[in-house]
mmCIF file of C-alpha atoms in Angstrom:
data_model
loop_
_atom_site.group_PDB
_atom_site.id
_atom_site.type_symbol
_atom_site.label_atom_id
_atom_site.label_comp_id
_atom_site.label_asym_id
_atom_site.label_seq_id
_atom_site.Cartn_x
_atom_site.Cartn_y
_atom_site.Cartn_z
ATOM 1 C CA MET U 220 56.623 196.906 202.906
ATOM 2 C CA ILE U 221 54.040 195.641 200.412
ATOM 3 C CA LYS U 222 50.813 197.638 200.612
ATOM 4 C CA PRO U 223 47.528 195.689 200.637
ATOM 5 C CA ASN U 224 45.917 195.686 197.202
ATOM 6 C CA ALA U 225 42.271 196.291 196.345
ATOM 7 C CA THR U 226 41.310 192.641 196.663
ATOM 8 C CA GLN U 227 42.956 192.338 200.071
ATOM 9 C CA HIS U 228 41.024 195.390 201.235
ATOM 10 C CA TYR U 229 37.839 193.724 199.991
ATOM 11 C CA LEU U 230 38.632 190.532 201.918
ATOM 12 C CA GLN U 231 39.254 192.554 205.066
ATOM 13 C CA SER U 232 35.897 194.267 204.594
ATOM 14 C CA ILE U 233 34.234 190.851 204.436
ATOM 15 C CA LEU U 234 35.722 189.962 207.814
ATOM 16 C CA MET U 235 34.494 193.252 209.227
ATOM 17 C CA LYS U 236 30.998 192.657 207.854
ATOM 18 C CA HIS U 237 30.679 188.956 208.663
ATOM 19 C CA ARG U 238 32.313 186.694 211.177
ATOM 20 C CA ALA U 239 34.022 184.823 208.335
ATOM 21 C CA GLY U 240 34.047 184.688 204.531
ATOM 22 C CA TYR U 241 33.091 182.033 202.015
ATOM 23 C CA PHE U 242 34.882 181.159 198.768
ATOM 24 C CA VAL U 243 33.575 178.719 196.175
ATOM 25 C CA LEU U 244 36.343 176.990 194.223
ATOM 26 C CA ILE U 245 35.601 176.399 190.548
ATOM 27 C CA ASP U 246 37.797 173.777 188.875
ATOM 28 C CA PRO U 247 37.877 174.514 185.117
ATOM 29 C CA ASP U 248 38.732 170.866 184.469
ATOM 30 C CA GLN U 249 35.266 169.924 185.738
ATOM 31 C CA HIS U 250 33.209 172.584 183.938
ATOM 32 C CA THR U 251 32.323 174.087 180.603
ATOM 33 C CA VAL U 252 32.363 177.836 180.066
ATOM 34 C CA SER U 253 28.582 177.992 180.391
ATOM 35 C CA SER U 254 28.416 175.814 183.522
ATOM 36 C CA CYS U 255 31.048 178.012 185.188
ATOM 37 C CA ALA U 256 28.881 181.044 184.485
ATOM 38 C CA ARG U 257 25.794 179.366 185.918
ATOM 39 C CA LEU U 258 27.698 178.400 189.063
ATOM 40 C CA GLY U 259 28.976 181.965 189.404
ATOM 41 C CA GLU U 260 25.443 183.343 189.191
ATOM 42 C CA LEU U 261 24.225 180.888 191.821
ATOM 43 C CA ALA U 262 27.172 181.685 194.093
ATOM 44 C CA GLU U 263 26.476 185.418 194.002
ATOM 45 C CA ALA U 264 22.755 184.915 194.628
ATOM 46 C CA SER U 265 23.589 182.653 197.593
ATOM 47 C CA GLY U 266 25.858 185.107 199.408
ATOM 48 C CA VAL U 267 29.300 183.793 198.448
ATOM 49 C CA ASP U 268 32.064 186.374 198.941
ATOM 50 C CA ALA U 269 34.486 185.470 196.137
ATOM 51 C CA LEU U 270 35.219 182.818 193.537
ATOM 52 C CA LEU U 271 38.488 180.901 193.397
ATOM 53 C CA LEU U 272 39.367 179.587 189.948
ATOM 54 C CA GLY U 273 41.954 176.871 189.412
ATOM 55 C CA GLY U 274 42.778 173.196 189.206
ATOM 56 C CA SER U 275 45.607 170.694 188.974
ATOM 57 C CA PHE U 276 45.669 170.002 185.238
ATOM 58 C CA LEU U 277 44.303 172.783 183.014
ATOM 59 C CA THR U 278 47.139 174.926 181.676
ATOM 60 C CA THR U 279 45.464 177.129 179.078
ATOM 61 C CA GLY U 280 42.023 178.394 178.162
ATOM 62 C CA LEU U 281 41.192 180.307 181.336
ATOM 63 C CA ASP U 282 40.377 183.563 179.550
ATOM 64 C CA PRO U 283 36.980 182.467 178.140
ATOM 65 C CA ILE U 284 35.978 181.099 181.544
ATOM 66 C CA VAL U 285 36.958 184.288 183.364
ATOM 67 C CA GLU U 286 35.193 186.401 180.758
ATOM 68 C CA SER U 287 31.988 184.376 181.144
ATOM 69 C CA LEU U 288 32.168 184.665 184.935
ATOM 70 C CA LYS U 289 32.690 188.425 184.670
ATOM 71 C CA LYS U 290 29.513 188.715 182.618
ATOM 72 C CA ALA U 291 27.562 186.478 185.006
ATOM 73 C CA THR U 292 28.616 187.878 188.393
ATOM 74 C CA LYS U 293 30.162 190.860 190.144
ATOM 75 C CA LEU U 294 31.992 188.634 192.640
ATOM 76 C CA PRO U 295 35.790 188.941 192.683
ATOM 77 C CA ILE U 296 37.474 186.205 190.662
ATOM 78 C CA ILE U 297 40.689 185.126 192.356
ATOM 79 C CA LEU U 298 43.039 182.764 190.541
ATOM 80 C CA PHE U 299 44.108 179.687 192.495
ATOM 81 C CA PRO U 300 46.804 178.410 190.138
ATOM 82 C CA GLY U 301 48.361 174.975 189.977
ATOM 83 C CA SER U 302 51.193 176.343 187.848
ATOM 84 C CA ALA U 303 52.573 179.533 186.338
ATOM 85 C CA LEU U 304 50.581 178.835 183.176
ATOM 86 C CA GLN U 305 47.171 179.074 184.864
ATOM 87 C CA LEU U 306 46.800 182.829 184.543
ATOM 88 C CA SER U 307 44.294 185.252 183.051
ATOM 89 C CA ARG U 308 44.608 189.017 182.778
ATOM 90 C CA ASN U 309 40.837 189.304 183.212
ATOM 91 C CA ALA U 310 40.847 187.974 186.787
ATOM 92 C CA ASP U 311 40.703 190.354 189.734
ATOM 93 C CA ALA U 312 43.560 188.820 191.695
ATOM 94 C CA ILE U 313 45.759 185.797 192.172
ATOM 95 C CA LEU U 314 46.637 183.860 195.293
ATOM 96 C CA TYR U 315 50.401 184.013 194.822
ATOM 97 C CA LEU U 316 51.023 180.644 196.409
ATOM 98 C CA SER U 317 54.177 179.249 197.942
ATOM 99 C CA LEU U 318 53.799 175.629 199.020
ATOM 100 C CA ILE U 319 55.576 176.195 202.304
ATOM 101 C CA SER U 320 54.812 172.715 203.671
ATOM 102 C CA SER U 321 56.833 171.229 200.803
ATOM 103 C CA ARG U 322 60.541 170.594 200.472
ATOM 104 C CA ASN U 323 60.236 170.732 196.684
ATOM 105 C CA PRO U 324 61.948 173.969 195.583
ATOM 106 C CA HIS U 325 59.922 174.045 192.371
ATOM 107 C CA TYR U 326 56.732 174.788 194.313
ATOM 108 C CA LEU U 327 58.415 176.819 197.028
ATOM 109 C CA ILE U 328 59.920 179.377 194.622
ATOM 110 C CA GLY U 329 60.392 177.978 191.091
ATOM 111 C CA GLU U 330 56.858 178.468 189.779
ATOM 112 C CA GLN U 331 56.658 181.822 191.525
ATOM 113 C CA VAL U 332 59.707 183.105 189.635
ATOM 114 C CA ARG U 333 58.259 181.876 186.333
ATOM 115 C CA ALA U 334 54.927 183.550 187.054
ATOM 116 C CA ALA U 335 56.231 186.886 188.355
ATOM 117 C CA PRO U 336 56.824 188.629 184.993
ATOM 118 C CA LEU U 337 53.439 187.450 183.708
ATOM 119 C CA VAL U 338 51.597 188.603 186.827
ATOM 120 C CA ARG U 339 53.248 192.016 186.510
ATOM 121 C CA HIS U 340 52.462 192.240 182.799
ATOM 122 C CA MET U 341 48.827 191.295 183.406
ATOM 123 C CA GLU U 342 48.604 193.794 186.294
ATOM 124 C CA LEU U 343 46.982 191.200 188.541
ATOM 125 C CA ASP U 344 46.528 191.887 192.247
ATOM 126 C CA ALA U 345 48.969 189.405 193.786
ATOM 127 C CA ILE U 346 48.108 188.166 197.282
ATOM 128 C CA PRO U 347 51.135 186.394 198.850
ATOM 129 C CA THR U 348 49.794 183.178 200.348
ATOM 130 C CA GLY U 349 51.505 180.491 202.394
ATOM 131 C CA TYR U 350 49.949 177.240 201.177
ATOM 132 C CA MET U 351 50.112 174.267 203.539
ATOM 133 C CA LEU U 352 49.058 170.708 202.763
ATOM 134 C CA ILE U 353 47.549 168.922 205.756
ATOM 135 C CA GLU U 354 47.009 165.159 205.893
ATOM 136 C CA GLY U 355 43.399 164.477 204.897
ATOM 137 C CA GLY U 356 43.131 160.705 205.094
ATOM 138 C CA THR U 357 43.758 160.024 201.401
ATOM 139 C CA SER U 358 46.176 160.857 198.617
ATOM 140 C CA THR U 359 45.134 164.100 196.911
ATOM 141 C CA SER U 360 45.818 165.594 193.492
ATOM 142 C CA VAL U 361 47.805 168.514 194.851
ATOM 143 C CA SER U 362 50.034 166.253 196.953
ATOM 144 C CA PHE U 363 50.667 163.917 194.025
ATOM 145 C CA MET U 364 51.234 166.636 191.424
ATOM 146 C CA SER U 365 53.594 168.603 193.674
ATOM 147 C CA GLY U 366 55.461 165.550 194.955
ATOM 148 C CA SER U 367 54.921 166.847 198.487
ATOM 149 C CA ALA U 368 53.998 164.966 201.631
ATOM 150 C CA PRO U 369 51.326 166.708 203.721
ATOM 151 C CA ILE U 370 51.922 167.763 207.310
ATOM 152 C CA PRO U 371 50.688 164.947 209.614
ATOM 153 C CA ARG U 372 47.385 165.908 211.216
ATOM 154 C CA ASP U 373 48.652 165.160 214.724
ATOM 155 C CA LYS U 374 51.790 167.326 214.400
ATOM 156 C CA LEU U 375 50.369 170.614 215.622
ATOM 157 C CA ASP U 376 53.772 172.056 216.430
ATOM 158 C CA ILE U 377 55.041 171.444 212.898
ATOM 159 C CA ALA U 378 51.897 173.010 211.445
ATOM 160 C CA TRP U 379 51.961 176.201 213.486
ATOM 161 C CA ALA U 380 55.712 176.632 212.949
ATOM 162 C CA HIS U 381 55.163 176.567 209.182
ATOM 163 C CA ALA U 382 52.266 179.018 209.461
ATOM 164 C CA LEU U 383 54.302 181.379 211.627
ATOM 165 C CA ALA U 384 57.185 181.193 209.156
ATOM 166 C CA ALA U 385 54.770 182.224 206.402
ATOM 167 C CA GLN U 386 53.737 185.281 208.399
ATOM 168 C CA TYR U 387 57.333 186.221 209.153
ATOM 169 C CA MET U 388 58.177 185.919 205.438
ATOM 170 C CA GLY U 389 55.521 188.503 204.653
ATOM 171 C CA MET U 390 52.629 186.359 203.476
ATOM 172 C CA ALA U 391 49.228 188.060 203.584
ATOM 173 C CA LEU U 392 47.291 184.806 204.035
ATOM 174 C CA VAL U 393 47.830 181.246 205.208
ATOM 175 C CA TYR U 394 45.848 178.523 203.438
ATOM 176 C CA LEU U 395 45.415 175.187 205.250
ATOM 177 C CA GLU U 396 44.518 172.588 202.623
ATOM 178 C CA ALA U 397 43.390 169.006 203.257
ATOM 179 C CA GLY U 398 42.955 168.549 199.500
ATOM 180 C CA SER U 399 40.111 168.150 197.065
ATOM 181 C CA GLY U 400 37.989 165.157 198.005
ATOM 182 C CA ALA U 401 39.832 164.634 201.306
ATOM 183 C CA LYS U 402 38.235 162.132 203.671
ATOM 184 C CA LEU U 403 39.181 164.244 206.688
ATOM 185 C CA THR U 404 39.171 167.998 207.160
ATOM 186 C CA VAL U 405 41.954 170.108 208.625
ATOM 187 C CA PRO U 406 41.695 169.358 212.378
ATOM 188 C CA SER U 407 39.881 172.061 214.328
ATOM 189 C CA GLU U 408 42.531 171.900 217.039
ATOM 190 C CA MET U 409 45.200 172.671 214.437
ATOM 191 C CA ILE U 410 43.200 175.634 213.131
ATOM 192 C CA SER U 411 42.863 176.993 216.674
ATOM 193 C CA GLU U 412 46.567 176.580 217.459
ATOM 194 C CA ILE U 413 47.546 178.386 214.268
ATOM 195 C CA LYS U 414 44.979 181.149 214.605
ATOM 196 C CA ASP U 415 46.097 181.861 218.165
ATOM 197 C CA ILE U 416 49.609 182.808 217.015
ATOM 198 C CA LEU U 417 48.940 184.494 213.661
ATOM 199 C CA GLU U 418 48.030 188.082 212.874
ATOM 200 C CA ILE U 419 47.023 187.305 209.273
ATOM 201 C CA PRO U 420 43.834 185.609 208.016
ATOM 202 C CA VAL U 421 43.590 181.831 207.753
ATOM 203 C CA ILE U 422 41.854 180.055 204.863
ATOM 204 C CA VAL U 423 40.689 176.462 205.392
ATOM 205 C CA GLY U 424 39.611 174.036 202.674
ATOM 206 C CA GLY U 425 39.378 170.380 201.746
ATOM 207 C CA GLY U 426 36.859 167.740 202.784
ATOM 208 C CA ILE U 427 34.286 170.229 204.118
ATOM 209 C CA ARG U 428 31.110 168.440 203.076
ATOM 210 C CA THR U 429 28.395 169.948 205.267
ATOM 211 C CA PRO U 430 27.477 173.428 206.493
ATOM 212 C CA SER U 431 27.817 172.262 210.095
ATOM 213 C CA ILE U 432 31.426 171.230 209.486
ATOM 214 C CA ALA U 433 32.074 174.620 207.897
ATOM 215 C CA ALA U 434 30.622 176.348 210.971
ATOM 216 C CA GLU U 435 32.849 174.203 213.194
ATOM 217 C CA LYS U 436 35.953 175.369 211.310
ATOM 218 C CA VAL U 437 34.856 178.994 211.654
ATOM 219 C CA GLU U 438 34.385 178.507 215.380
ATOM 220 C CA ALA U 439 37.887 177.016 215.547
ATOM 221 C CA GLY U 440 39.310 180.189 214.002
ATOM 222 C CA ALA U 441 39.086 179.955 210.209
ATOM 223 C CA ASP U 442 38.654 183.359 208.579
ATOM 224 C CA PHE U 443 37.680 181.999 205.170
ATOM 225 C CA ILE U 444 36.185 178.647 204.191
ATOM 226 C CA VAL U 445 36.612 177.084 200.744
ATOM 227 C CA THR U 446 34.347 174.432 199.261
ATOM 228 C CA GLY U 447 34.759 172.897 195.832
ATOM 229 C CA SER U 448 33.997 169.240 195.156
ATOM 230 C CA ILE U 449 30.830 169.137 197.262
ATOM 231 C CA ILE U 450 29.427 172.135 195.373
ATOM 232 C CA GLU U 451 30.219 170.504 192.030
ATOM 233 C CA ARG U 452 28.110 167.538 193.137
ATOM 234 C CA ASN U 453 25.367 169.506 194.879
ATOM 235 C CA PRO U 454 25.236 173.221 193.995
ATOM 236 C CA SER U 455 22.013 173.649 195.963
ATOM 237 C CA LEU U 456 24.083 173.529 199.179
ATOM 238 C CA ILE U 457 25.799 176.863 198.498
ATOM 239 C CA GLU U 458 23.283 179.010 200.353
ATOM 240 C CA ALA U 459 23.311 176.740 203.417
ATOM 241 C CA PHE U 460 27.119 176.890 203.494
ATOM 242 C CA SER U 461 27.029 180.670 203.139
ATOM 243 C CA ASP U 462 24.597 181.069 206.020
ATOM 244 C CA ALA U 463 26.534 178.701 208.299
ATOM 245 C CA ILE U 464 29.851 180.436 207.618
ATOM 246 C CA HIS U 465 28.624 184.005 207.907
ATOM 247 C CA LEU U 466 26.720 183.307 211.108
ATOM 248 C CA GLY U 467 29.467 181.212 212.680
ATOM 249 C CA ASN U 468 31.106 182.193 215.954
ATOM 250 C CA ARG U 469 34.640 183.079 214.852
ATOM 251 C CA ARG U 470 37.133 182.965 217.716
ATOM 252 C CA LYS U 471 38.879 186.252 216.855
#
């Protein structure tokens, strides 16, 4: 059995301290090294729990960004890779993603095999994560780049069966993703159905544009909330999101 690593222990401590945790996603494609550092500083000052770093296109050049973030903040930096090339030995951990909602073997296991020797060599904390695309009302970068259709938002049984399969396969987290810039969020009813049957934490992201929506997802059962695009457009919202998420009424 895989033992929880240091970053997983930290995430569990967040859930013990707060009702839910808050991750800010930084897309290196949308930032310079200096703007990433400024966003990291603001995130830490606003009560964010960890930074996710990743995007759909950038394949190299993560090291300077991670180094600048390390100097600017003490928050854990968790890689959220779009491919096996989006790695940095200076990060604290990596969400070791398997796109379990896909039928494309490349993103189910292919990229993971390519990345495994590098992750071991870099001594990154690997957090096995079942990644599920959920229909968000528009075509998203991750759906297009992976060639994967999202799970229909009204197919709750399909969604929870995938999530349960992820748990049975030994995943430490399940990530429900409506996609960057999604028009619609992951349905709260779907979050509740999945949370009711899982014993592992649930991350929810995509299309969460207001603190009140974030609080709604926490109330539905989300353990961690991710925001990205809205923070790129309006960084001043970070503190309001943090307060709404940490004070939310998590179901269990």
